[in-house]
Structures are given as C-alpha cells and as structure tokens.
XYZ file of C-alpha atoms in Angstrom:
665
model
C 18.677 -2.212 -27.022
C 16.900 1.126 -26.762
C 18.505 4.149 -25.248
C 17.090 6.560 -22.735
C 16.452 9.270 -25.284
C 13.712 7.116 -26.812
C 11.533 6.925 -23.708
C 8.192 8.434 -24.531
C 5.720 10.629 -22.707
C 3.202 9.120 -20.288
C -0.042 7.465 -21.278
C -2.994 7.282 -18.881
C -5.745 4.687 -18.680
C -8.804 5.326 -16.519
C -6.846 7.792 -14.399
C -4.415 5.185 -13.101
C -0.880 4.550 -14.354
C -0.566 1.187 -16.096
C 3.134 0.438 -16.407
C 2.664 -2.937 -18.062
C 0.501 -1.282 -20.737
C 3.155 1.032 -22.134
C 5.241 -0.277 -25.038
C 7.976 1.519 -26.910
C 9.217 -0.075 -30.138
C 8.430 -3.485 -28.609
C 10.488 -2.631 -25.538
C 8.892 -2.436 -22.114
C 9.488 0.945 -20.554
C 8.186 2.520 -17.349
C 5.009 4.514 -17.345
C 5.515 7.975 -15.977
C 2.393 8.323 -13.889
C 1.235 11.165 -11.695
C 2.406 11.191 -8.095
C -1.175 11.635 -6.880
C -1.888 7.986 -7.491
C 1.169 6.633 -5.733
C 0.732 7.811 -2.190
C 1.886 5.151 0.231
C -1.204 3.098 0.655
C -2.472 -0.454 0.418
C -2.884 -2.362 -2.802
C -6.541 -1.606 -3.420
C -7.197 1.906 -4.719
C -10.690 2.365 -3.370
C -10.358 5.445 -1.174
C -13.117 7.996 -1.389
C -11.831 11.284 -2.863
C -11.601 14.070 -0.355
C -11.331 11.904 2.734
C -8.465 12.509 5.087
C -6.290 9.411 5.253
C -4.602 9.043 8.577
C -2.876 6.640 10.911
C -5.252 5.778 13.751
C -2.362 5.312 16.166
C -1.621 9.063 15.937
C -5.104 10.421 16.603
C -5.476 12.871 19.425
C -8.945 14.188 20.200
C -11.859 12.527 18.408
C -15.531 13.233 18.853
C -16.866 9.672 18.764
C -15.705 6.440 20.381
C -15.975 2.941 18.978
C -15.601 -0.146 21.135
C -14.349 -3.361 19.500
C -13.340 -5.232 22.644
C -16.370 -6.818 24.222
C -19.808 -6.035 22.743
C -19.583 -3.663 19.784
C -20.650 -0.086 20.566
C -20.283 3.453 19.262
C -20.996 6.553 21.381
C -21.084 10.316 20.892
C -18.947 12.777 22.929
C -21.532 12.784 25.712
C -21.493 8.985 25.927
C -24.866 8.509 24.238
C -25.121 5.147 22.474
C -25.383 5.308 18.670
C -25.012 1.563 18.120
C -27.177 -0.034 15.391
C -29.196 -3.015 16.587
C -28.616 -5.031 13.427
C -25.519 -7.184 13.759
C -24.706 -6.795 10.065
C -24.816 -3.016 10.460
C -22.449 -3.367 13.415
C -20.229 -5.608 11.293
C -20.085 -2.986 8.514
C -18.891 -0.340 10.971
C -16.330 -2.704 12.517
C -14.910 -3.783 9.155
C -14.584 -0.176 8.021
C -12.892 0.849 11.263
C -10.398 -2.018 11.007
C -9.429 -1.279 7.415
C -6.227 0.663 6.911
C -7.947 3.831 5.699
C -11.422 3.370 7.115
C -12.576 2.523 3.602
C -13.838 -0.598 1.840
C -15.396 -1.203 -1.550
C -19.067 -2.115 -1.725
C -18.114 -5.359 -3.472
C -15.821 -6.347 -0.603
C -18.495 -5.631 2.032
C -21.148 -7.528 0.070
C -18.884 -10.544 -0.324
C -18.091 -10.657 3.379
C -21.647 -10.252 4.713
C -23.951 -11.582 1.995
C -21.759 -14.099 0.177
C -24.656 -16.543 -0.297
C -26.937 -14.064 -2.077
C -27.124 -12.913 -5.706
C -25.394 -9.634 -6.438
C -28.562 -7.542 -6.697
C -29.934 -8.866 -3.393
C -26.593 -8.373 -1.660
C -26.408 -4.788 -2.949
C -29.907 -4.058 -1.667
C -29.036 -5.541 1.744
C -25.927 -3.378 1.972
C -27.929 -0.259 1.101
C -30.418 -1.131 3.850
C -27.587 -1.620 6.349
C -26.162 1.807 5.454
C -29.573 3.426 5.943
C -29.824 1.711 9.320
C -26.387 3.015 10.317
C -27.179 6.594 9.284
C -30.464 6.498 11.183
C -28.726 5.349 14.374
C -25.887 7.868 14.002
C -28.340 10.764 13.780
C -26.446 14.050 13.771
C -23.215 12.089 13.388
C -24.316 10.545 10.091
C -21.686 12.547 8.183
C -18.925 10.329 9.607
C -20.184 7.682 7.185
C -19.409 8.518 3.552
C -20.542 6.343 0.662
C -20.563 6.559 -3.101
C -21.412 4.031 -5.779
C -18.106 2.194 -5.326
C -16.897 2.629 -1.749
C -18.035 3.058 1.836
C -15.818 4.947 4.282
C -15.651 6.199 7.849
C -14.170 9.539 8.857
C -11.516 7.978 11.069
C -10.198 11.424 11.998
C -13.386 11.806 14.084
C -13.436 8.354 15.703
C -11.327 6.956 18.520
C -10.998 3.173 18.782
C -10.614 1.370 22.093
C -8.019 -0.999 20.596
C -5.736 1.952 19.774
C -5.921 3.142 23.371
C -5.147 -0.339 24.689
C -2.124 -0.696 22.414
C -0.742 2.785 23.071
C -1.405 2.846 26.818
C 0.045 -0.604 27.424
C -1.105 -3.465 29.633
C -3.047 -1.732 32.370
C -4.829 -3.409 35.251
C -7.467 -5.811 34.056
C -6.396 -5.742 30.426
C -4.663 -9.119 30.760
C -8.120 -10.666 30.727
C -8.611 -9.520 27.128
C -8.527 -12.647 25.000
C -9.166 -13.274 21.332
C -12.777 -14.336 21.895
C -13.556 -10.949 23.517
C -12.774 -9.114 20.297
C -16.136 -8.160 18.713
C -17.869 -10.304 21.289
C -21.385 -11.385 20.310
C -21.198 -10.332 16.653
C -22.723 -13.380 14.983
C -23.382 -12.730 11.308
C -23.319 -16.405 10.271
C -21.725 -15.849 6.926
C -18.670 -18.069 6.327
C -16.736 -15.237 4.666
C -17.334 -12.927 7.634
C -16.483 -15.668 10.124
C -13.187 -16.289 8.356
C -12.416 -12.552 8.431
C -13.352 -12.316 12.110
C -11.214 -15.326 13.056
C -8.175 -13.790 11.405
C -8.779 -10.381 12.998
C -9.041 -11.999 16.434
C -5.788 -13.878 15.891
C -4.040 -10.701 14.804
C -5.382 -8.719 17.746
C -4.290 -11.354 20.237
C -0.805 -11.572 18.747
C -0.400 -7.790 18.713
C -1.587 -7.533 22.259
C 0.610 -10.392 23.501
C 3.707 -9.139 21.740
C 3.115 -5.567 22.860
C 4.065 -4.183 19.458
C 2.675 -0.775 20.214
C 4.151 0.875 17.160
C 2.070 -1.289 14.837
C -1.093 -0.057 13.273
C -3.867 -2.481 14.023
C -4.420 -3.294 10.364
C -3.060 -6.858 10.036
C -1.585 -6.186 6.620
C 0.978 -3.656 7.853
C 4.024 -5.288 9.408
C 7.286 -3.971 10.757
C 10.435 -4.672 8.833
C 11.421 -8.310 9.217
C 14.565 -7.625 11.179
C 12.417 -6.046 13.898
C 9.608 -8.589 13.824
C 9.219 -11.559 16.134
C 8.702 -14.860 14.391
C 5.203 -16.302 14.637
C 4.782 -19.803 15.999
C 2.296 -20.486 13.214
C 5.254 -20.971 10.868
C 7.235 -24.252 10.948
C 10.825 -23.826 12.012
C 12.730 -26.670 10.395
C 14.959 -26.812 7.345
C 17.155 -29.143 5.296
C 20.656 -29.535 3.904
C 22.678 -28.932 7.105
C 26.323 -28.108 6.596
C 28.807 -30.995 6.778
C 32.255 -31.203 8.272
C 35.080 -32.804 6.348
C 34.336 -36.183 7.928
C 30.713 -36.027 6.727
C 29.177 -35.390 10.152
C 26.737 -32.562 10.712
C 28.377 -29.262 11.459
C 27.404 -28.087 14.941
C 28.392 -24.475 14.481
C 25.521 -22.009 14.408
C 25.279 -19.903 11.275
C 26.577 -16.790 13.020
C 29.435 -18.735 14.540
C 30.324 -20.168 11.157
C 30.341 -16.730 9.616
C 32.453 -15.330 12.424
C 34.802 -18.290 11.974
C 35.166 -17.341 8.322
C 34.136 -20.739 6.992
C 31.928 -20.794 3.929
C 31.324 -24.514 4.277
C 30.329 -23.998 7.888
C 27.234 -22.037 6.959
C 24.201 -24.261 6.525
C 22.710 -24.221 3.057
C 18.932 -24.504 3.165
C 16.208 -24.556 0.585
C 12.520 -24.110 1.268
C 9.488 -25.347 -0.627
C 6.194 -23.516 -1.140
C 3.102 -25.207 -2.555
C 0.674 -23.550 -4.944
C -2.709 -24.975 -3.941
C -5.718 -25.414 -6.249
C -7.389 -22.087 -6.970
C -10.975 -21.288 -6.045
C -13.034 -19.572 -8.714
C -16.510 -18.088 -8.295
C -18.841 -15.691 -10.079
C -18.790 -15.195 -13.829
C -16.046 -17.760 -14.241
C -15.650 -17.900 -18.009
C -11.888 -18.122 -18.603
C -11.518 -18.155 -14.824
C -9.203 -21.162 -14.771
C -6.936 -19.622 -17.385
C -6.807 -16.363 -15.450
C -6.078 -18.216 -12.181
C -3.262 -20.123 -13.874
C -1.703 -16.878 -15.126
C -1.896 -15.267 -11.677
C -0.417 -18.286 -9.875
C 2.361 -18.475 -12.484
C 3.245 -14.834 -11.765
C 3.205 -15.569 -8.026
C 5.494 -18.564 -8.532
C 7.856 -16.609 -10.784
C 8.089 -13.763 -8.296
C 8.718 -16.225 -5.458
C 11.645 -18.033 -7.029
C 13.400 -15.095 -8.679
C 16.055 -13.590 -6.505
C 15.927 -16.438 -3.964
C 16.306 -20.220 -3.976
C 12.758 -20.983 -2.828
C 11.299 -23.938 -4.685
C 7.667 -23.957 -5.799
C 5.541 -27.093 -6.143
C 2.262 -26.689 -7.993
C -0.199 -29.011 -6.274
C -2.987 -27.886 -8.576
C -1.343 -29.850 -11.396
C -0.249 -33.015 -9.651
C 2.529 -31.739 -7.419
C 5.300 -31.222 -9.960
C 7.983 -28.562 -9.603
C 7.184 -25.222 -11.151
C 9.319 -24.777 -14.256
C 11.076 -21.688 -12.951
C 12.221 -23.189 -9.653
C 15.977 -23.266 -9.057
C 17.617 -26.529 -10.157
C 14.295 -28.010 -11.175
C 15.972 -29.918 -13.984
C 19.081 -30.976 -12.122
C 19.386 -34.566 -10.891
C 19.843 -35.048 -7.192
C 18.020 -31.854 -6.256
C 15.051 -33.602 -4.620
C 13.652 -31.805 -1.607
C 13.383 -33.904 1.538
C 11.768 -31.183 3.642
C 8.003 -31.564 4.004
C 6.446 -28.550 2.314
C 5.554 -26.236 5.231
C 3.291 -23.624 3.649
C 0.947 -23.273 0.718
C -0.473 -20.347 -1.225
C -4.085 -20.348 -2.297
C -5.669 -18.020 -4.818
C -9.371 -17.168 -4.849
C -10.981 -15.281 -7.722
C -14.514 -13.906 -7.707
C -15.241 -12.695 -11.217
C -17.826 -10.089 -12.168
C -18.402 -8.592 -15.591
C -15.924 -5.720 -15.118
C -14.012 -6.458 -11.897
C -12.307 -9.360 -10.165
C -11.913 -9.817 -6.419
C -8.494 -11.398 -5.923
C -7.792 -13.047 -2.562
C -4.467 -14.690 -1.693
C -3.845 -16.726 1.450
C -0.846 -18.346 3.095
C -1.736 -21.607 4.828
C 0.235 -23.841 7.136
C -0.156 -27.212 5.468
C 0.327 -29.279 8.632
C -3.107 -28.282 9.902
C -4.354 -26.035 7.054
C -4.477 -23.074 9.444
C -4.515 -19.561 8.031
C -1.282 -17.595 8.479
C -2.060 -14.530 6.363
C -4.640 -13.259 3.900
C -5.132 -10.163 1.762
C -7.188 -9.084 -1.227
C -7.621 -6.476 -3.921
C -10.181 -5.573 -6.547
C -8.837 -5.369 -10.085
C -10.236 -4.312 -13.423
C -11.013 -7.562 -15.234
C -9.725 -6.482 -18.638
C -6.450 -5.217 -17.197
C -6.057 -8.391 -15.158
C -6.616 -10.562 -18.221
C -3.936 -8.560 -20.051
C -1.519 -8.918 -17.129
C -1.530 -5.165 -16.482
C -3.201 -4.857 -13.083
C -1.250 -2.587 -10.739
C -3.424 -3.691 -7.832
C -2.530 -7.342 -8.425
C 1.182 -6.559 -8.675
C 1.134 -4.695 -5.361
C -0.816 -7.558 -3.751
C 1.689 -10.137 -5.021
C 4.561 -8.153 -3.525
C 2.802 -8.064 -0.180
C 2.351 -11.841 -0.433
C 6.017 -12.421 -1.315
C 7.169 -10.310 1.613
C 5.019 -12.382 3.975
C 6.349 -15.664 2.564
C 9.928 -14.466 2.960
C 9.143 -13.560 6.567
C 8.033 -17.132 7.190
C 11.479 -18.450 6.257
C 13.772 -15.989 8.009
C 14.155 -17.845 11.293
C 14.515 -21.328 12.729
C 14.457 -22.720 16.259
C 17.950 -23.578 17.461
C 18.826 -24.481 21.038
C 15.635 -22.934 22.388
C 16.130 -19.597 20.669
C 15.399 -18.079 17.292
C 18.240 -18.091 14.753
C 18.275 -16.526 11.325
C 18.192 -19.010 8.460
C 21.208 -19.253 6.160
C 19.086 -19.033 3.029
C 19.264 -16.664 0.107
C 16.431 -14.708 1.731
C 18.687 -13.985 4.693
C 21.600 -13.224 2.365
C 19.486 -10.633 0.543
C 18.304 -9.125 3.827
C 21.924 -8.932 4.962
C 22.808 -7.060 1.773
C 20.166 -4.436 2.521
C 21.297 -4.049 6.132
C 24.300 -2.314 4.535
C 27.005 -2.736 7.168
C 30.408 -4.173 6.283
C 29.788 -7.239 8.444
C 26.377 -7.822 6.897
C 27.792 -7.659 3.383
C 30.490 -10.149 4.391
C 27.844 -12.458 5.838
C 25.745 -12.178 2.694
C 28.724 -13.102 0.516
C 29.521 -16.159 2.626
C 25.950 -17.416 2.436
C 25.788 -16.771 -1.308
C 29.094 -18.521 -1.992
C 27.923 -21.499 0.020
C 24.652 -21.657 -1.931
C 26.568 -21.310 -5.220
C 28.661 -24.340 -4.294
C 25.485 -26.416 -3.762
C 22.990 -24.863 -6.173
C 24.567 -22.370 -8.601
C 21.955 -20.077 -10.092
C 21.584 -16.822 -11.948
C 20.224 -15.116 -8.819
C 23.197 -16.088 -6.654
C 25.760 -14.599 -9.025
C 23.620 -11.525 -9.697
C 23.457 -10.736 -5.980
C 27.232 -11.247 -5.687
C 27.703 -8.726 -8.503
C 25.225 -6.322 -6.912
C 27.122 -6.405 -3.598
C 30.056 -4.762 -5.405
C 27.903 -1.704 -6.083
C 27.118 -1.423 -2.370
C 30.774 -1.778 -1.416
C 31.685 1.099 -3.732
C 28.612 3.214 -2.955
C 29.147 2.893 0.797
C 32.882 3.516 0.271
C 33.804 0.216 1.940
C 36.016 -0.516 -1.073
C 37.760 1.747 -3.541
C 36.635 1.746 -7.151
C 39.550 -0.286 -8.540
C 40.336 -3.072 -10.982
C 39.592 -5.781 -8.424
C 36.029 -4.573 -7.850
C 35.482 -4.146 -11.590
C 36.787 -7.618 -12.459
C 34.729 -9.306 -9.739
C 31.577 -7.480 -10.756
C 32.136 -8.326 -14.421
C 32.715 -12.006 -13.652
C 29.627 -12.402 -11.472
C 27.398 -10.384 -13.825
C 28.508 -12.423 -16.855
C 27.983 -15.677 -14.941
C 24.457 -14.621 -13.917
C 23.376 -13.962 -17.496
C 25.017 -17.158 -18.752
C 22.914 -19.224 -16.337
C 19.544 -17.579 -17.037
C 18.629 -14.668 -19.294
C 14.970 -14.808 -18.233
C 15.324 -14.145 -14.508
C 13.958 -10.639 -13.998
C 15.763 -10.080 -10.689
C 19.110 -11.153 -12.152
C 18.577 -8.917 -15.181
C 17.767 -5.941 -12.933
C 20.752 -6.512 -10.643
C 23.150 -6.913 -13.561
C 21.604 -3.819 -15.157
C 22.437 -1.858 -12.013
C 26.026 -3.091 -12.089
C 26.415 -1.858 -15.660
C 24.757 1.488 -14.926
C 26.345 2.289 -11.550
C 29.837 0.835 -11.962
C 30.373 1.020 -15.724
C 28.032 3.874 -16.810
C 26.832 1.725 -19.738
C 23.378 3.253 -19.737
C 22.053 2.023 -23.090
C 23.007 -1.583 -22.359
C 21.662 -1.370 -18.813
C 18.390 0.166 -20.059
C 17.875 -2.843 -22.310
C 18.370 -5.194 -19.352
C 15.886 -3.245 -17.218
C 13.294 -3.171 -19.977
C 13.578 -6.931 -20.418
C 13.397 -7.490 -16.641
C 10.224 -5.436 -16.262
C 8.631 -6.972 -19.332
C 9.267 -10.465 -17.926
C 7.891 -9.595 -14.484
C 6.254 -6.183 -13.947
C 5.396 -7.196 -10.363
C 9.036 -7.032 -9.208
C 9.678 -3.622 -7.567
C 13.469 -3.939 -7.679
C 13.590 -3.714 -11.470
C 11.543 -0.506 -11.449
C 13.623 0.907 -8.595
C 17.010 0.295 -10.180
C 15.757 1.564 -13.540
C 14.704 4.725 -11.734
C 18.276 5.120 -10.475
C 19.611 4.711 -14.014
C 17.573 7.761 -15.008
C 19.166 9.644 -12.099
C 22.649 8.725 -13.338
C 21.718 9.715 -16.902
C 20.425 13.151 -15.891
C 16.684 12.486 -16.179
C 15.488 12.887 -12.559
C 11.881 13.774 -13.455
C 11.426 10.409 -15.168
C 13.219 8.788 -12.257
C 10.750 10.400 -9.838
C 7.763 9.050 -11.770
C 9.133 5.519 -11.500
C 10.095 6.018 -7.861
C 6.515 7.031 -7.092
C 5.286 3.766 -8.561
C 7.910 1.722 -6.704
C 6.831 3.229 -3.384
C 3.358 1.901 -4.064
C 4.484 -1.463 -5.414
C 6.940 -2.135 -2.593
C 4.988 -0.567 0.263
C 5.076 -3.759 2.374
C 8.615 -4.753 1.458
C 11.196 -5.416 4.144
C 13.444 -3.193 2.012
C 10.982 -0.334 1.725
C 13.597 2.135 2.956
C 15.632 1.400 -0.184
C 12.705 2.405 -2.390
C 12.104 5.520 -0.276
C 15.794 6.348 -0.743
C 15.393 6.225 -4.510
C 12.473 8.648 -4.214
C 14.616 10.920 -2.023
C 17.502 10.885 -4.504
C 15.388 11.407 -7.617
C 13.375 14.208 -5.992
C 16.517 15.971 -4.764
C 18.100 15.797 -8.226
C 14.872 17.107 -9.761
C 14.889 20.073 -7.370
C 11.802 18.947 -5.427
C 13.552 19.215 -2.076
C 10.365 19.013 0.019
C 9.534 15.621 -1.527
C 13.148 14.520 -1.109
C 13.111 15.374 2.605
C 9.763 13.649 3.140
C 10.940 10.405 1.514
C 14.360 10.611 3.123
C 13.008 11.043 6.634
C 10.742 8.031 6.071
C 13.728 5.929 4.992
C 15.808 7.086 7.968
C 13.288 5.484 10.320
C 14.585 2.103 9.154
C 18.189 3.079 8.335
C 19.160 6.046 10.558
C 22.853 5.762 9.591
C 22.479 5.361 5.828
C 25.118 7.710 4.469
C 23.557 8.050 0.999
C 20.353 9.332 2.574
C 22.176 11.771 4.819
C 24.032 13.248 1.836
C 20.842 14.088 -0.037
C 18.979 15.234 3.059
C 21.808 17.604 3.963
C 21.816 19.055 0.445
C 18.018 19.398 0.240
C 17.758 21.093 3.642
C 20.523 23.496 2.598
C 18.742 24.360 -0.653
C 15.621 25.152 1.399
C 17.755 27.353 3.698
C 17.014 25.039 6.631
C 20.617 25.338 7.747
C 20.200 23.923 11.238
C 18.706 20.711 9.832
C 21.364 20.621 7.108
C 24.159 20.899 9.701
C 22.625 18.109 11.775
C 22.593 15.850 8.736
C 26.229 16.690 8.010
C 27.189 15.910 11.621
C 25.444 12.542 11.413
C 27.086 11.902 8.046
C 30.554 12.681 9.420
C 29.924 10.248 12.284
C 29.010 7.465 9.861
C 31.580 8.422 7.219
C 34.353 10.365 9.023
C 36.433 11.126 5.900
C 33.562 12.169 3.668
C 34.210 15.178 1.442
C 33.239 16.514 -1.959
C 36.551 15.237 -3.303
C 36.004 11.732 -1.910
C 32.615 11.610 -3.595
C 34.208 12.611 -6.905
C 37.119 10.202 -6.480
C 34.743 7.278 -6.105
C 33.306 8.064 -9.549
C 29.751 8.554 -8.324
C 28.028 8.387 -11.720
C 25.624 11.346 -11.626
C 27.918 14.138 -10.494
C 28.317 15.649 -13.972
C 24.569 16.010 -14.487
C 22.600 19.149 -13.590
C 21.151 17.308 -10.604
C 24.620 16.181 -9.521
C 25.895 19.744 -9.598
C 22.882 20.745 -7.519
C 23.801 17.997 -5.014
C 27.390 19.253 -4.707
C 26.199 22.839 -4.322
C 23.819 21.793 -1.561
C 26.475 19.756 0.267
C 28.912 22.657 0.034
C 26.293 25.055 1.369
C 25.555 22.610 4.213
C 29.205 22.714 5.283
C 30.687 19.527 3.809
C 34.431 20.023 3.400
C 35.884 20.086 -0.112
C 38.670 17.578 0.614
C-alpha cells in the first residue's frame, strides 16, 4: 500500500483533468485538477469560453423573447419578428435554447438535423443554417455565438415562454397546452430530431402536469429522488415478498414492518436491468470492442453498492459476471425484466458521440436519454471524464426507477438496497435504523460485499452524527462488517471505498485506507463515492488542498446524484480546512438546500463565516446547530475523536467555532 506522502503533483492533458490517466508506482491516485474545469455543469464540456452560464428560471429582464409553445418564434424588445423561415434554422435555435447552458457542439447539432448526410455535407448545411439565423436576427446577431466546435445562445438576453409558464403557474387558458403544442409545426423529418422532439414534448408535459416549478426545463436535471414523484412510465412491481412463519405472504407494508421492528417483515426485492445490443455508426473500427467496454463499465457501476442484477441481452441473455449471487444456485429471477439500457456510439476519427438510453421493455418506450462527446483515444483507454459523468447520470436515473412501487393505490418506497442506501444518506436516526433493517434482511437472503460494507459505513454516520458514542461496541461492529465485506469480494469498488472510509474515519489507519481507495478507483473510476471518501481521507491527514482538488472533480462526477449534497459537503469541509472560506460557504449553502439540518455542514459554515468576520451569519449557523445538536461543544467534538482536529485545518475549525460562539464544554 502507498501512503499519502507519495501522492504526486498534478498532470494535465489537453487542459482537462484525467484522473484515470494518473499512475503512481502502479497505484491509482487522484488527479489534482484545476477547479476551473469542475464547475457544476453537465457531462459534456462544450461551453464556449467567455459565455455567462446561468439558470434560465432565474432570469429577470431579457431583451428578446423566444416562443416554444405553439409555432416557434423569436421577437425583439419591440415585438418585431426575427424568426428564420427555414425550419432547420428554427430547430437549431430551439435545441440551443433547451440545452442546459444554451450551448451545443456542432457535431451534436449535425447528428440531430442532418443524420442522413456525410459529415462534410452536414457541416456545410449547419453553416448555412447559422448564416440564415444571423441574417434574420439582424442587430441581435450577437446573441448567437459560434466557434469551430460549439454553437451557443446568450441565454442571459433571451426570455423563454416555457419559463414564464412554469414560474407563473397554471393561468387561465394554459390548461389547453398539451404535448403536441410544444414546437408546433416544426417538421424537420430527420429521425434523430424527431426522437429528440418526442422526448422534449414528453418532458414538458410531465413538468407542466406535475407543476414542478423549481425544475429547470432541461430534462436531464432532476430533483433529488426523495422529492420526486414517480413516473408512470416505470413498472411498479417487484419480487421476493416477505414471508410469515407459516409461509404466507406478509401483509405488513415496509414502513409498518420497520416500525414493528421485524427484520423478516421487510420485503426483500431484487431488480433486473437488461443491457441491450449496442448501436454503432461512423468510423466503427474497434467499435464493438469499445461498446463492450462501455457497457461493462455501466453494468459494473450498476451492480456495485446495490443488489441490482444485470442481464446482457447482447450476448444471449446471460447474467453479467459481476451481478450479485450470479453463481449461486436458486437465485433465479422470476420478475420480468422491466427496463433496458441501450448504448449508441457514433465514431469519428478523433471523437465519439456516446448516447445512453433507458427503455421500458414492455413497449420499448423511451424513459430517459442523454449523451456526451468524448475524445476517442481517451475513451479507448478508459479515461474519459465525460463518459464517467454520463454513466453516473444514467445510474442515478436507473435507481430512481426502482425507488417506489404501487401498494394499495399509493406509492410506497421499495425495500431494496437502493432504498437502504438512500435512507443512510437521509441521516436521521430513524432512517439509519430503517437502512440497517433492510440491509440485514437482504444479507439473510443474498449476502454480499456491498451489504456488509454499507453496514460498516453506517457506523461512521452514527459516530459522526453523535447518535452513538465512539466505544468498543461501535468499533467491534465496524470491524466485523468491514472484514466480512472484503472476505466476500475484494473487487467491488464501492465496498472497498466504504471499508476504506471506516478505516480512515474510525481507526485513523490512513496508509491502509489509501490503498483501499486507490484500488477502488482503479477498478471503477466512474464511481464518485470512492473519490469523495478519498478526498475526506486527505482532510483527516492534513492535506486539504489535495482534498479540494478531488472534491472539485466529485462535484462534477456526481452532479446528478441523489446524494449530491454529500459531495458538496466534502467540498465545503475541504475548502474550510484549506482556508478558502468563500468556497466553503458556497458549497455548504448548496448542500443545505437538500439537508438544512445537517450538523456537519453547520459546523463548518459557522466557522467559515466567523473567519470572514460575518458574525451575524456565523451566529445564525450556531443557533441552527444548537437546535439540531443541543449539547454540541468544542469538548464534545474532541471527545468523539473527530479525526482531523489535530491538523492545521482542524485547529482552524476550532478557532472559527470558538469565534462564532460555540461553547467550550
């Protein structure tokens, strides 16, 4: 195992950090990239430099208006029409406006509007469309910005009608807005565009019907799962119901079973996901090999940390080798596979367009779709950051599909490992108890490395949240579960990361834990949790600057995660320990939106505000902290053996808390 002192300086490749490209004495260690590249954004890094990135839902006054409901139109402040006559020019403007940042790559636009043409013809057609748009915009032509790679709109100068509808609510006459009225009359007749338009219409209708006004319109940004309504596109059945002692089905609901204190009363369910045959286009030499490597990484990321089972239909329907219990007799799955994942690769000489879709297999309807553009060489070496971020977005969406079931006419949370993990990150005492019950029940049916690793990890939360004292009982339980996890599987990256955190947080065994993290990240660089917990190890070991670099990357990698607040918390902690209190406050406030009573956040926010002499804000944080944790004091923090207190950053934390008014004992 390699210690922390051997971690080297950063290496840069083409201006972007490439974590999977950095090796140290054959050990995989994090790349310490520049924060500039890890702003919270979507997986594709195709923004035009210098553009202002902004959330459309928070625009105030904008000079130009774009209409997406009904016939497409764009007008100037006086109401003069600036709409191009060409429908493909209209489509370009609409697709840019509906992207998260008002920006799309030229390759993406070409593939959506001229998918049946050779690359040179498609490029020429796009250039003609951009000339047409600029001509129609006239004096407003500067709102369209293009370079050799990307095309963007200045969304800070455009107001969209859909934003006004969502923010102003259901006003008179708006109930007539239906999916077919979205971009009415835009008929490009390209199958790729039609597929995009169908999905956008479905998303618009769902957002409008559900009245989720706080959402951005971009379909790829979702609220945290615990706040999100379940879509009816996803099947709501499961298998392996709990049994009573007489063998009959247990009629208790999951919540009732948990409240009753019965482990056996909680239903134990396992879901199946199919990997569908990949689609490969373009310069497809080695395309099948590349597709196989990508789908294998998707499958690995799906099954690690949960008990989802993956069936690879592209190779005859057999179980993927990494699925839980795939070699155990009697583990056949009787549930019809509800959803499938399909990969599409369009290969060019230097880049690859990667598209992943989630399909409902009952009718092959599209549930979700996203894409990124990756450097081909990096992708072939397994080092594409864009792909890793895209896979995490995909995994989060799949997990969301399996969180609920229909029970007695209402939605109930599933008693799966996915729900157990979500309960862990909800942090309350009751949620941790519920998570343990579900995990113990799963362990009785299907023992796995992941189950025991999560049980060990829960002990760190119980100590960190001060629900339990740091005593021999906690230590013995954590040691037992951690040892059991590694005995069952030493190649599960999630289990390695969770056990690494146990050894770093509870036992301060930093060298051993570092070896576990390095192995975890080497096995699966697409898992954000390994990076995140390794970042915290650097905090404990007194290396907050390195921790910040990793935390920046995790914020990008886990941007769509249901546990994003946890990654923002790591950024807050590492920044506060490094003395960058402005960055700590920014990340901490973002995390508080999801977890307003998270005591760890409030501690660091109070200290950072105090160090910036923002005493009113510091006192407010202390008041909130004392409400959540009434007996909190400097002494209680020290008594619980919080591992970083003896570092320079830890002393800075205590000084900030003292300045903010936290009592000594």
